Short mmCIF file of C-alpha atoms (C1' of nucleotides) in Angstrom, two decimals:
data_model
loop_
_atom_site.label_atom_id
_atom_site.label_comp_id
_atom_site.label_asym_id
_atom_site.label_seq_id
_atom_site.Cartn_x
_atom_site.Cartn_y
_atom_site.Cartn_z
CA MET A 1 -25.01 -5.92 67.27
CA SER A 2 -27.98 -5.09 69.35
CA THR A 3 -28.82 -1.70 70.66
CA SER A 4 -28.16 -2.83 74.22
CA SER A 5 -24.77 -1.22 74.07
CA GLN A 6 -26.19 2.22 73.89
CA PRO A 7 -24.54 4.51 76.37
CA GLN A 8 -26.34 4.65 79.64
CA PHE A 9 -26.78 8.14 80.95
CA ARG A 10 -25.10 8.42 84.26
CA TYR A 11 -28.06 9.63 86.22
CA THR A 12 -30.57 7.42 84.54
CA GLN A 13 -30.90 4.11 86.22
CA THR A 14 -32.75 1.21 84.90
CA PRO A 15 -34.63 -0.46 87.69
CA SER A 16 -32.71 -2.98 89.69
CA LYS A 17 -33.58 -4.91 92.75
CA VAL A 18 -30.42 -3.43 94.18
CA LEU A 19 -30.76 0.08 95.49
CA HIS A 20 -27.95 2.50 95.98
CA LEU A 21 -28.30 4.66 99.05
CA ARG A 22 -26.13 7.65 99.65
CA ASN A 23 -25.73 10.42 102.15
CA LEU A 24 -26.11 7.95 104.94
CA PRO A 25 -24.89 8.88 108.37
CA TRP A 26 -21.42 7.82 109.34
CA GLU A 27 -21.10 4.17 110.25
CA CYS A 28 -24.70 3.54 109.43
CA ALA A 29 -25.57 0.12 110.72
CA GLU A 30 -27.16 -2.56 108.63
CA GLU A 31 -30.09 -2.59 111.03
CA GLU A 32 -30.81 1.02 110.21
CA LEU A 33 -30.85 0.23 106.53
CA VAL A 34 -33.11 -2.70 107.03
CA GLU A 35 -35.40 -0.59 109.15
CA LEU A 36 -35.69 1.91 106.35
CA CYS A 37 -36.18 -0.54 103.54
CA LYS A 38 -38.06 -3.48 104.93
CA PRO A 39 -41.50 -1.86 104.61
CA PHE A 40 -41.12 -2.27 100.88
CA GLY A 41 -40.14 -5.86 100.65
CA LYS A 42 -37.82 -8.61 101.63
CA ILE A 43 -34.20 -7.66 101.92
CA VAL A 44 -31.86 -10.40 100.88
CA ASN A 45 -28.55 -8.64 101.09
CA THR A 46 -26.95 -5.38 102.12
CA LYS A 47 -23.62 -3.74 101.84
CA CYS A 48 -22.92 -0.95 104.26
CA ASN A 49 -20.32 1.71 104.72
CA VAL A 50 -19.44 1.84 101.09
CA GLY A 51 -17.28 4.48 99.54
CA ALA A 52 -14.40 6.45 100.86
CA ASN A 53 -16.73 8.32 103.15
CA ARG A 54 -18.41 5.11 104.17
CA ASN A 55 -21.69 6.83 103.82
CA GLN A 56 -23.18 4.83 101.02
CA ALA A 57 -24.85 1.48 101.00
CA PHE A 58 -26.55 -1.05 98.80
CA VAL A 59 -29.70 -2.91 99.60
CA GLU A 60 -30.87 -5.84 97.57
CA PHE A 61 -34.51 -6.79 97.59
CA ALA A 62 -35.77 -10.22 96.84
CA ASP A 63 -37.90 -8.88 94.06
CA LEU A 64 -37.46 -6.11 91.55
CA ASN A 65 -40.95 -4.75 92.22
CA GLN A 66 -40.09 -4.22 95.86
CA ALA A 67 -37.18 -2.06 94.90
CA ILE A 68 -39.33 -0.18 92.42
CA SER A 69 -41.97 0.40 95.06
CA MET A 70 -39.42 1.93 97.40
CA VAL A 71 -37.92 4.18 94.78
CA SER A 72 -41.26 5.36 93.52
CA TYR A 73 -42.56 5.87 97.02
CA TYR A 74 -39.80 8.25 97.92
CA ALA A 75 -39.84 9.83 94.50
CA SER A 76 -43.34 11.09 95.16
CA SER A 77 -43.20 11.41 98.92
CA SER A 78 -43.04 14.78 100.56
CA GLU A 79 -41.04 13.21 103.34
CA PRO A 80 -37.61 12.14 102.21
CA ALA A 81 -36.12 8.88 103.31
CA GLN A 82 -34.19 9.47 106.47
CA VAL A 83 -31.77 7.68 108.71
CA ARG A 84 -31.08 9.34 112.03
CA GLY A 85 -32.78 12.42 110.71
CA LYS A 86 -30.47 12.60 107.74
CA THR A 87 -31.94 12.62 104.29
CA VAL A 88 -30.97 9.54 102.38
CA TYR A 89 -30.97 9.52 98.62
CA ILE A 90 -32.12 6.37 96.98
CA GLN A 91 -31.71 5.21 93.42
CA TYR A 92 -31.37 2.03 91.51
CA SER A 93 -27.97 0.60 91.53
CA ASN A 94 -26.34 0.05 88.21
CA ARG A 95 -25.72 -3.51 89.26
CA HIS A 96 -28.30 -6.16 89.71
CA GLU A 97 -26.96 -8.02 92.64
CA ILE A 98 -24.78 -7.30 95.58
CA VAL A 99 -21.50 -9.07 95.40
CA ASN A 100 -20.07 -9.51 98.82
CA ASN A 101 -16.52 -10.49 98.38
CA LYS A 102 -16.47 -11.46 101.98
CA SER A 103 -19.14 -14.00 102.46
CA PRO A 104 -19.88 -15.01 106.02
CA GLY A 105 -17.11 -17.12 107.37
CA ASP A 106 -14.84 -16.03 104.61
CA VAL A 107 -11.19 -15.58 105.32
CA PRO A 108 -10.24 -11.95 105.40
CA GLY A 109 -7.37 -10.91 103.27
CA ASN A 110 -3.87 -10.00 104.18
CA VAL A 111 -4.13 -6.58 102.62
CA LEU A 112 -5.63 -3.62 104.35
CA LEU A 113 -7.25 -0.81 102.55
CA VAL A 114 -6.64 2.15 104.74
CA THR A 115 -8.38 5.43 104.45
CA ILE A 116 -6.84 8.32 106.20
CA GLU A 117 -9.05 11.20 106.83
CA GLY A 118 -8.17 14.71 107.46
CA VAL A 119 -4.97 14.82 105.52
CA GLU A 120 -5.35 17.25 102.77
CA ALA A 121 -3.84 20.52 101.85
CA GLY A 122 -6.97 22.30 102.93
CA ASP A 123 -6.30 21.20 106.45
CA VAL A 124 -3.46 23.56 106.72
CA SER A 125 -5.18 26.19 108.68
CA ILE A 126 -5.21 29.75 107.63
CA ASP A 127 -3.15 30.47 110.69
CA VAL A 128 -0.49 28.22 109.40
CA ILE A 129 -0.61 29.85 106.06
CA HIS A 130 -0.26 33.15 107.75
CA LEU A 131 2.68 31.96 109.72
CA VAL A 132 4.41 30.73 106.66
CA SER A 133 3.03 33.36 104.39
CA ALA A 134 6.41 33.84 102.90
CA PHE A 135 6.29 30.33 101.61
CA CYS A 136 4.37 28.84 98.88
CA LEU A 137 2.18 26.11 100.22
CA LYS A 138 1.97 23.44 97.68
CA ASP A 139 0.96 20.20 99.15
CA VAL A 140 0.70 18.19 102.25
CA ILE A 141 2.01 14.75 102.12
CA ILE A 142 1.55 11.94 104.46
CA SER A 143 4.52 9.83 103.90
CA ILE A 144 4.69 6.19 103.21
CA ARG A 145 7.13 5.98 106.01
CA ASN A 146 4.46 7.08 108.40
CA LEU A 147 2.34 4.23 107.28
CA PHE A 148 5.20 1.84 107.40
CA GLN A 149 6.01 2.96 110.87
CA VAL A 150 2.50 2.55 112.07
CA PHE A 151 1.69 -0.70 110.42
CA SER A 152 4.96 -2.51 110.69
CA ALA A 153 4.36 -2.65 114.38
CA PHE A 154 1.95 -5.44 113.72
CA GLY A 155 4.10 -7.52 111.50
CA PHE A 156 6.14 -7.54 108.41
CA VAL A 157 4.88 -5.09 105.89
CA HIS A 158 5.41 -6.40 102.41
CA LYS A 159 4.14 -3.62 100.25
CA ILE A 160 2.50 -0.30 100.53
CA ALA A 161 0.71 1.52 97.81
CA THR A 162 -0.85 4.88 98.33
CA PHE A 163 -3.18 6.85 96.25
CA GLU A 164 -5.34 9.81 96.62
CA LYS A 165 -8.96 9.93 95.83
CA ALA A 166 -11.19 12.87 96.00
CA ALA A 167 -12.46 11.62 99.29
CA GLY A 168 -9.06 11.39 100.84
CA PHE A 169 -5.84 9.61 101.16
CA GLN A 170 -5.84 5.86 100.87
CA ALA A 171 -3.29 3.17 101.11
CA LEU A 172 -3.10 -0.53 100.56
CA ILE A 173 -0.88 -2.27 103.01
CA GLN A 174 0.06 -5.84 102.49
CA PHE A 175 1.00 -8.08 105.36
CA THR A 176 2.21 -11.63 105.36
CA ASP A 177 -1.08 -13.06 106.39
CA ALA A 178 -4.61 -12.16 107.20
CA GLU A 179 -4.05 -12.58 110.91
CA THR A 180 -1.53 -9.82 110.95
CA ALA A 181 -3.76 -7.67 108.85
CA SER A 182 -6.60 -8.36 111.21
CA ALA A 183 -4.49 -7.44 114.19
CA ALA A 184 -3.55 -4.17 112.59
CA ARG A 185 -7.08 -3.54 111.59
CA ASN A 186 -8.49 -4.29 114.99
CA ALA A 187 -5.99 -2.07 116.64
CA LEU A 188 -6.25 0.85 114.27
CA ASP A 189 -9.63 0.80 112.65
CA GLY A 190 -11.54 3.92 113.34
CA ARG A 191 -8.86 5.27 115.59
CA SER A 192 -6.61 8.18 115.23
CA ILE A 193 -3.02 7.98 114.39
CA PRO A 194 -1.26 10.10 116.91
CA ARG A 195 -0.21 13.22 115.26
CA HIS A 196 3.30 12.84 116.41
CA ALA A 197 3.48 9.70 114.34
CA LEU A 198 2.75 11.67 111.24
CA ILE A 199 4.86 13.96 109.28
CA LEU A 200 2.99 16.51 107.37
CA LEU A 201 5.09 18.18 104.83
CA VAL A 202 4.42 21.29 102.97
CA LEU A 203 6.39 21.96 99.92
CA ALA A 204 7.75 25.39 100.05
CA SER A 205 9.98 27.24 97.76
CA ARG A 206 12.05 29.37 100.02
CA THR A 207 15.71 28.96 100.30
CA CYS A 208 15.75 28.75 104.02
CA TRP A 209 14.21 25.40 103.75
CA PHE A 210 14.17 24.21 107.28
CA LEU A 211 11.88 26.97 108.34
CA PRO A 212 8.71 25.90 106.66
CA LEU A 213 9.42 22.35 107.54
CA ALA A 214 9.80 23.16 111.15
CA TYR A 215 6.79 25.36 111.03
CA LEU A 216 4.69 22.71 109.53
CA ILE A 217 5.64 20.21 112.08
CA PHE A 218 5.11 22.79 114.69
CA CYS A 219 1.75 23.58 113.28
CA ALA A 220 0.80 20.00 112.81
CA HIS A 221 1.13 19.65 116.50
CA ARG A 222 -0.47 22.88 117.40
CA PHE A 223 -3.55 22.64 115.34
CA GLU A 224 -6.11 19.98 115.50
CA TYR A 225 -5.80 17.43 112.80
CA LYS A 226 -8.32 14.78 112.50
CA VAL A 227 -6.33 11.95 111.18
CA SER A 228 -7.97 8.67 111.63
CA VAL A 229 -7.68 5.35 110.00
CA SER A 230 -10.43 3.26 108.73
CA SER A 231 -9.53 0.04 107.15
CA LYS A 232 -10.92 -3.02 105.63
CA GLN A 233 -9.32 -6.17 104.54
CA VAL A 234 -9.20 -6.81 100.88
CA MET A 235 -7.93 -9.58 98.76
CA ARG A 236 -6.03 -7.83 96.08
CA GLU A 237 -2.38 -7.18 96.35
CA PRO A 238 -1.11 -3.66 96.07
CA ARG A 239 0.29 -2.84 92.71
CA VAL A 240 3.68 -1.62 93.54
CA LYS A 241 5.88 -0.07 90.96
CA LEU A 242 9.17 0.76 92.36
CA GLY A 243 11.02 3.76 91.26
CA LYS A 244 7.95 5.71 90.50
CA GLN A 245 8.68 9.16 91.60
CA ILE A 246 6.47 12.03 92.34
CA THR A 247 7.64 13.56 89.18
CA ASP A 248 5.66 16.71 89.32
CA VAL A 249 7.12 17.34 92.70
CA LEU A 250 10.60 16.41 91.66
CA SER A 251 10.54 18.76 88.79
CA TRP A 252 8.94 21.45 90.74
CA LYS A 253 11.90 23.12 92.26
CA SER A 254 15.47 22.27 92.89
CA SER A 255 15.71 24.40 95.94
CA ASN A 256 17.55 23.50 99.04
CA PHE A 257 14.31 22.97 100.74
CA PHE A 258 13.21 20.64 98.11
CA ASN A 259 16.34 18.61 98.42
CA LEU A 260 15.60 18.28 102.04
CA LEU A 261 12.08 17.40 101.26
CA ARG A 262 13.18 14.66 98.97
CA ARG A 263 15.21 13.29 101.73
CA TRP A 264 12.35 13.48 104.08
CA ILE A 265 9.96 11.94 101.75
CA LEU A 266 12.80 9.57 101.16
CA PHE A 267 11.55 8.20 98.01
CA ASP A 268 8.26 8.13 99.54
CA GLU A 269 6.90 7.51 96.22
CA TYR A 270 3.43 6.37 95.93
CA CYS A 271 4.32 2.85 96.71
CA ARG A 272 7.01 0.69 98.11
CA ASP A 273 7.90 -2.95 97.97
CA TYR A 274 9.71 -3.95 101.11
CA THR A 275 10.12 -7.51 99.99
CA ASN A 276 12.49 -6.97 97.13
CA PRO A 277 15.86 -5.80 98.35
CA TYR A 278 17.21 -5.66 94.85
CA LEU A 279 14.92 -3.03 93.57
CA PRO A 280 16.29 0.43 93.98
CA VAL A 281 14.35 1.75 96.87
CA ASN A 282 15.98 5.08 96.49
CA PRO A 283 19.54 5.94 95.74
CA THR A 284 19.43 8.86 98.08
CA ALA A 285 18.64 6.61 100.94
CA ILE A 286 21.49 4.30 100.29
CA GLU A 287 24.10 6.84 99.42
CA GLY A 288 23.01 9.70 101.51
CA VAL A 289 21.27 8.37 104.51
CA MET A 290 22.47 4.89 105.04
CA GLN A 291 25.97 6.19 105.33
CA PRO A 292 27.92 3.15 104.40
CA THR A 293 31.25 3.00 106.07
CA VAL A 294 32.80 2.20 102.75
CA GLY A 295 32.08 4.53 99.94
CA PRO A 296 31.20 3.52 96.43
CA ASP A 297 34.81 3.91 95.46
CA GLY A 298 35.86 1.52 98.16
CA LYS A 299 37.45 4.26 100.19
CA LYS A 300 36.86 4.09 103.86
CA LYS A 301 34.70 6.91 105.07
CA GLU A 302 35.22 8.74 108.28
CA PRO A 303 33.90 6.84 111.24
CA GLU A 304 30.35 7.71 112.02
CA SER A 305 29.23 9.20 115.22
CA ASN A 306 26.09 10.41 116.81
CA VAL A 307 27.86 13.69 117.41
CA LEU A 308 28.38 16.12 114.59
CA LEU A 309 31.09 18.69 114.38
CA ALA A 310 29.81 21.78 112.66
CA SER A 311 32.07 24.49 111.36
CA ILE A 312 30.31 27.71 110.67
CA GLU A 313 31.68 29.76 107.84
CA ASN A 314 30.94 33.38 107.01
CA MET A 315 29.33 33.93 110.34
CA GLN A 316 27.84 37.35 109.76
CA TYR A 317 25.12 36.72 112.27
CA ALA A 318 25.24 35.34 115.74
CA VAL A 319 24.70 31.64 115.82
CA THR A 320 23.39 30.81 119.20
CA VAL A 321 22.67 27.54 120.84
CA ASP A 322 19.05 28.21 120.15
CA VAL A 323 19.57 28.71 116.48
CA LEU A 324 21.57 25.54 116.19
CA HIS A 325 18.99 23.69 118.14
CA THR A 326 16.32 24.87 115.77
CA VAL A 327 18.28 23.90 112.74
CA PHE A 328 19.44 20.54 113.90
CA SER A 329 16.20 19.56 115.54
CA ALA A 330 14.70 19.24 112.13
CA PHE A 331 16.26 15.80 111.94
CA GLY A 332 15.67 14.41 115.36
CA THR A 333 16.12 14.99 119.01
CA VAL A 334 19.11 17.12 119.76
CA GLN A 335 20.56 16.03 123.04
CA LYS A 336 23.42 18.39 123.57
CA ILE A 337 25.04 21.34 121.90
CA ALA A 338 28.36 22.97 122.53
CA ILE A 339 29.73 26.01 120.72
CA PHE A 340 33.37 26.90 120.81
CA GLU A 341 35.99 28.87 118.93
CA LYS A 342 38.75 27.14 117.09
CA ASN A 343 41.39 28.63 114.83
CA GLY A 344 39.53 31.88 114.77
CA GLY A 345 36.37 30.25 113.56
CA THR A 346 33.25 29.07 115.27
CA GLN A 347 32.51 25.42 115.63
CA ALA A 348 29.81 23.49 117.36
CA LEU A 349 29.22 19.98 118.50
CA VAL A 350 25.73 18.67 118.15
CA GLN A 351 24.78 15.42 119.77
CA TYR A 352 21.97 13.18 118.61
CA PRO A 353 20.82 10.00 120.24
CA ASP A 354 22.02 7.91 117.38
CA VAL A 355 24.28 7.78 114.39
CA THR A 356 21.39 7.49 112.02
CA THR A 357 19.92 10.81 112.90
CA ALA A 358 23.29 12.44 112.90
CA GLY A 359 23.94 11.04 109.47
CA LEU A 360 20.70 12.37 108.15
CA ALA A 361 21.40 15.78 109.56
CA LYS A 362 24.91 15.74 108.22
CA GLU A 363 23.82 14.80 104.75
CA SER A 364 21.01 17.25 104.70
CA LEU A 365 22.76 20.23 106.16
CA GLU A 366 26.21 19.95 104.71
CA GLY A 367 27.08 23.06 102.78
CA HIS A 368 23.83 24.78 103.56
CA CYS A 369 23.56 28.20 105.03
CA ILE A 370 21.57 28.95 108.10
CA TYR A 371 20.66 32.30 106.67
CA ASP A 372 19.94 33.50 103.21
CA GLY A 373 22.75 35.17 101.39
CA GLY A 374 25.44 32.67 102.14
CA TYR A 375 25.67 33.55 105.78
CA CYS A 376 26.61 31.01 108.38
CA LYS A 377 27.41 28.21 106.05
CA LEU A 378 27.59 24.84 107.70
CA HIS A 379 30.25 22.24 107.18
CA LEU A 380 29.68 19.03 108.96
CA SER A 381 31.72 16.06 109.92
CA TYR A 382 31.42 13.34 112.47
CA SER A 383 32.96 14.09 115.78
CA ARG A 384 35.13 11.66 117.67
CA HIS A 385 32.91 12.20 120.64
CA THR A 386 29.90 10.12 121.36
CA ASP A 387 28.70 11.78 124.49
CA LEU A 388 29.37 15.42 125.17
CA ASN A 389 30.12 16.62 128.62
CA VAL A 390 28.70 20.11 128.58
CA LYS A 391 27.20 22.57 130.94
CA ALA A 392 23.50 22.04 130.99
CA TYR A 393 22.75 25.66 130.48
CA SER A 394 25.14 28.30 129.35
CA ASP A 395 25.67 30.76 126.56
CA LYS A 396 27.67 28.26 124.62
CA SER A 397 26.22 24.94 125.53
CA ARG A 398 23.05 23.19 126.33
CA ASP A 399 22.16 19.77 127.61
CA TYR A 400 18.59 19.04 126.69
CA THR A 401 18.61 15.75 128.48
CA VAL A 402 18.95 17.13 131.96
CA GLN A 403 15.84 16.94 134.00
CA ASP A 404 16.04 20.20 135.82
CA PRO A 405 12.51 21.33 136.53
CA THR A 406 13.41 24.97 136.44
CA LEU A 407 14.99 24.56 133.06
CA LEU A 408 12.11 22.55 131.79
CA ALA A 409 9.70 25.16 132.93
CA ALA A 410 11.69 27.72 131.05
CA GLN A 411 11.77 25.58 127.96
CA GLN A 412 8.14 24.78 127.63
CA ILE A 413 6.13 26.26 124.88
CA PRO A 414 2.86 27.58 126.15
CA GLY A 415 -0.01 26.14 124.27
CA VAL A 416 1.97 23.40 122.68
CA SER A 417 3.15 21.33 125.53
CA ALA A 418 -0.28 21.12 127.00
CA ALA A 419 -1.73 19.86 123.78
CA GLN A 420 0.65 17.03 123.24
CA PRO A 421 -0.99 14.44 121.14
CA VAL A 422 -1.56 11.19 122.81
CA TRP A 423 -2.84 7.95 121.56
CA GLN A 424 -6.45 8.74 121.23
CA ASN A 425 -7.81 5.45 122.32
CA PRO A 426 -7.67 5.23 126.05
CA GLN A 427 -7.81 1.50 125.82
CA ALA A 428 -4.49 1.42 124.15
CA PRO A 429 -2.44 4.01 125.89
CA SER A 430 0.79 2.29 125.14
CA MET A 431 0.26 1.96 121.48
CA TYR A 432 2.80 4.49 120.45
CA PRO A 433 5.23 4.77 123.26
CA GLY A 434 8.08 5.25 120.94
CA SER A 435 6.77 6.72 117.82
CA GLU A 436 9.58 8.54 116.37
CA TYR A 437 9.88 10.62 113.40
CA ALA A 438 10.99 9.31 110.16
CA ALA A 439 14.64 10.05 110.28
CA THR A 440 15.19 6.83 112.06
CA ALA A 441 12.37 4.95 110.52
CA ALA A 442 13.59 5.93 107.15
CA VAL A 443 16.82 4.13 107.44
CA GLN A 444 15.52 1.13 109.18
CA PRO A 445 16.29 -1.85 107.11
CA GLN A 446 13.33 -2.30 104.94
CA VAL A 447 13.98 -5.74 103.70
CA PRO A 448 12.55 -8.98 104.98
CA GLY A 449 13.74 -9.74 108.41
CA GLY A 450 14.95 -6.28 108.94
CA GLN A 451 11.84 -4.41 109.78
CA VAL A 452 11.95 -2.68 113.06
CA PRO A 453 8.80 -1.15 114.31
CA SER A 454 9.30 1.98 116.19
CA TRP A 455 7.08 0.88 118.94
CA ASN A 456 6.46 -2.41 120.51
CA PRO A 457 3.16 -3.91 119.60
CA SER A 458 3.73 -7.01 121.66
CA ALA A 459 0.90 -5.99 123.87
CA GLN A 460 -1.33 -6.81 120.98
CA ALA A 461 -3.18 -10.03 121.21
CA GLY A 462 -1.37 -12.61 119.24
CA ALA A 463 2.34 -12.44 119.04
CA PRO A 464 3.57 -10.83 115.88
CA PRO A 465 4.88 -13.38 113.48
CA TYR A 466 7.96 -11.48 112.65
CA VAL A 467 11.15 -11.43 114.59
CA SER A 468 11.97 -8.07 115.93
CA VAL A 469 15.60 -7.26 115.70
CA ALA A 470 15.50 -5.22 118.80
CA GLY A 471 19.21 -4.94 119.08
CA THR A 472 19.51 -2.99 115.90
CA PHE A 473 18.21 0.16 117.40
CA PRO A 474 18.84 -0.05 121.09
CA SER A 475 17.29 3.30 121.63
CA GLN A 476 14.28 2.70 119.48
CA THR A 477 11.91 3.79 122.16
CA TYR A 478 12.47 7.42 121.51
CA PRO A 479 10.10 9.78 123.08
CA PRO A 480 7.66 11.40 120.77
CA SER A 481 9.74 14.48 121.12
CA SER A 482 12.02 13.17 118.48
CA VAL A 483 9.52 14.61 116.14
CA PRO A 484 11.67 17.39 114.99
CA ALA A 485 11.64 20.99 115.50
CA TYR A 486 8.11 21.84 116.28
CA ALA A 487 8.96 22.06 119.88
CA THR A 488 11.64 24.47 119.09
CA ALA A 489 9.81 26.49 116.56
CA PRO A 490 10.61 29.74 118.20
CA THR A 491 8.95 33.00 118.19
CA PRO A 492 6.14 33.35 115.71
CA PRO A 493 7.23 35.51 112.90
CA GLY A 494 5.72 38.69 114.05
CA SER A 495 9.18 40.00 114.55
CA SER A 496 10.47 39.00 111.19
CA PRO A 497 12.38 41.63 109.39
CA SER A 498 10.43 42.56 106.35
CA SER A 499 13.39 41.95 104.16
CA GLN A 500 13.35 38.34 105.15
CA PRO A 501 9.79 37.49 105.78
CA GLY A 502 10.48 33.85 106.11
CA MET A 503 13.31 34.01 108.49
CA ALA A 504 11.43 34.16 111.67
CA MET A 505 12.70 30.98 113.12
CA ALA A 506 16.32 31.75 113.05
CA GLN A 507 16.38 35.40 112.85
CA PRO A 508 19.84 36.81 112.46
CA GLY A 509 20.97 38.51 115.56
CA ALA A 510 17.52 38.69 116.97
CA GLN A 511 17.40 35.45 118.83
CA PRO A 512 18.32 36.17 122.38
CA ASN A 513 19.83 33.55 124.47
CA VAL A 514 17.38 31.94 126.70
CA ARG A 515 17.72 32.44 130.35
CA PRO A 516 16.20 30.11 132.86
CA GLY A 517 12.84 31.51 133.62
CA GLY A 518 12.88 33.51 130.46
CA ALA A 519 10.06 33.61 128.03
CA SER A 520 11.76 32.06 125.10
CA PRO A 521 9.82 29.20 123.65
CA LEU A 522 12.92 27.21 123.09
CA GLY A 523 13.23 23.75 124.30
CA ASN A 524 11.88 20.30 124.39
CA PRO A 525 8.41 19.45 125.42
CA PRO A 526 7.92 18.17 128.91
CA TYR A 527 7.62 14.60 127.83
CA TYR A 528 11.19 14.62 126.82
CA ASN A 529 12.15 11.96 129.26
CA ARG A 530 14.68 9.31 128.76
"C1'" DA B 1 -25.26 13.42 97.35
"C1'" DG B 2 -23.82 10.00 92.65
"C1'" DC B 3 -22.14 2.82 92.57
"C1'" DA B 4 -19.09 -1.58 95.86
"C1'" DC B 5 -10.87 -1.58 95.87
"C1'" DA B 6 -6.73 1.92 92.91
#
DNA sequence: AGCACA
């Protein structure tokens, strides 16, 4: 053996005609690189926007000596190499030629490498942490469903794999063909995903699990997140291992909240293969969320409904319409609520737009208590009703679908409604007309032929190659308000009793009924229009 | 600010 296999020290580069440039400005153009390097020789190839931050580049000179001259020049120069006034660091690459996997005229791949910026635990602002100080912030997750939702609008999504690098969150998304991938890329590259299309979850350990969830969603809408997509088309297929769980998360805590979280993540493992219906996507989804009309034992289940009947047991605290709205909004848009007494107990009817959402809420809430200590335990079943006829505004009922301006005014949340996220590219204002939160997306058939985008991308150039089964979800154009709960995240927890620091959102006995014109922040945002 | 897609 020769000595050529001696370990190469990381920061010691042998000269190469390829130079590695880092700390480049964002989206540095090839022309800028050439401008910087061409005084030293002939440039035969470049590769720009390399790395997760897209701030690195490679430049290949025709001759090794040209590269050496550039490196040595800046090594001894008092003026550093600069692009747009930014110091650029130059060194020899550890490769000796630039390999462009996309040569000019090459066919782009059908897989997108997506980098999502701005999604990291550190983005949870200190205000948020303060708000949820009773909870243990663990992690922020952007769910695979979000990605599915966003990208399936362009065509059938075969597989998604996600991973996290130090630089940020990345995903590989495989489409049927390169055209679809290109369409998605053209539409999304460099643009922001509307925040309402994202679900940012924080794992929390408190028993009153819906509070942090609601808070987070609330906060995700309140505070500025920079969540943008950059993508490039790659050739390699995502490696998708089904059944891989986020084990550290799963083993973390078996709290109620975590159970909910699991459901929300909905086996949002790191990856998903939508093309293989036989692989166990997630048992929870099938058993718990899909709500088959026939149970595993063959017994017929109760008929589903979009209206839930909730019996409230051990009602030590007042359960108001507002409280119920807060609780049930965690799963989707609550349309109507009616509270009534029956057989000496309190019951409530809660209406969702669809059976799916109701099923998710039913599964998630059944047996849970609204308040710590076993108070106000919920038992849920499907109601026979499908559309409640209730007073729009009373102590015991609420119709959130009515378009009464005075009520809407009373229901707006100052500071939130005005900052409603919109599609950030003015050229594509209709991109996400119906982005809905994952409760519905989660149970959309995720097998070939069954993908239903939550918004209609048909405005995109080039008709999508998949067949949209529009009839499956007749109300698929939900308003963004179906993002749960943030809009109803009531009073910030300044008034929390110290004994229950986390109970601010559904504070026992302290949640006054909202009067028209009152100051309660309850209600749907103003875009709640059907 | 540190090597091209995990």
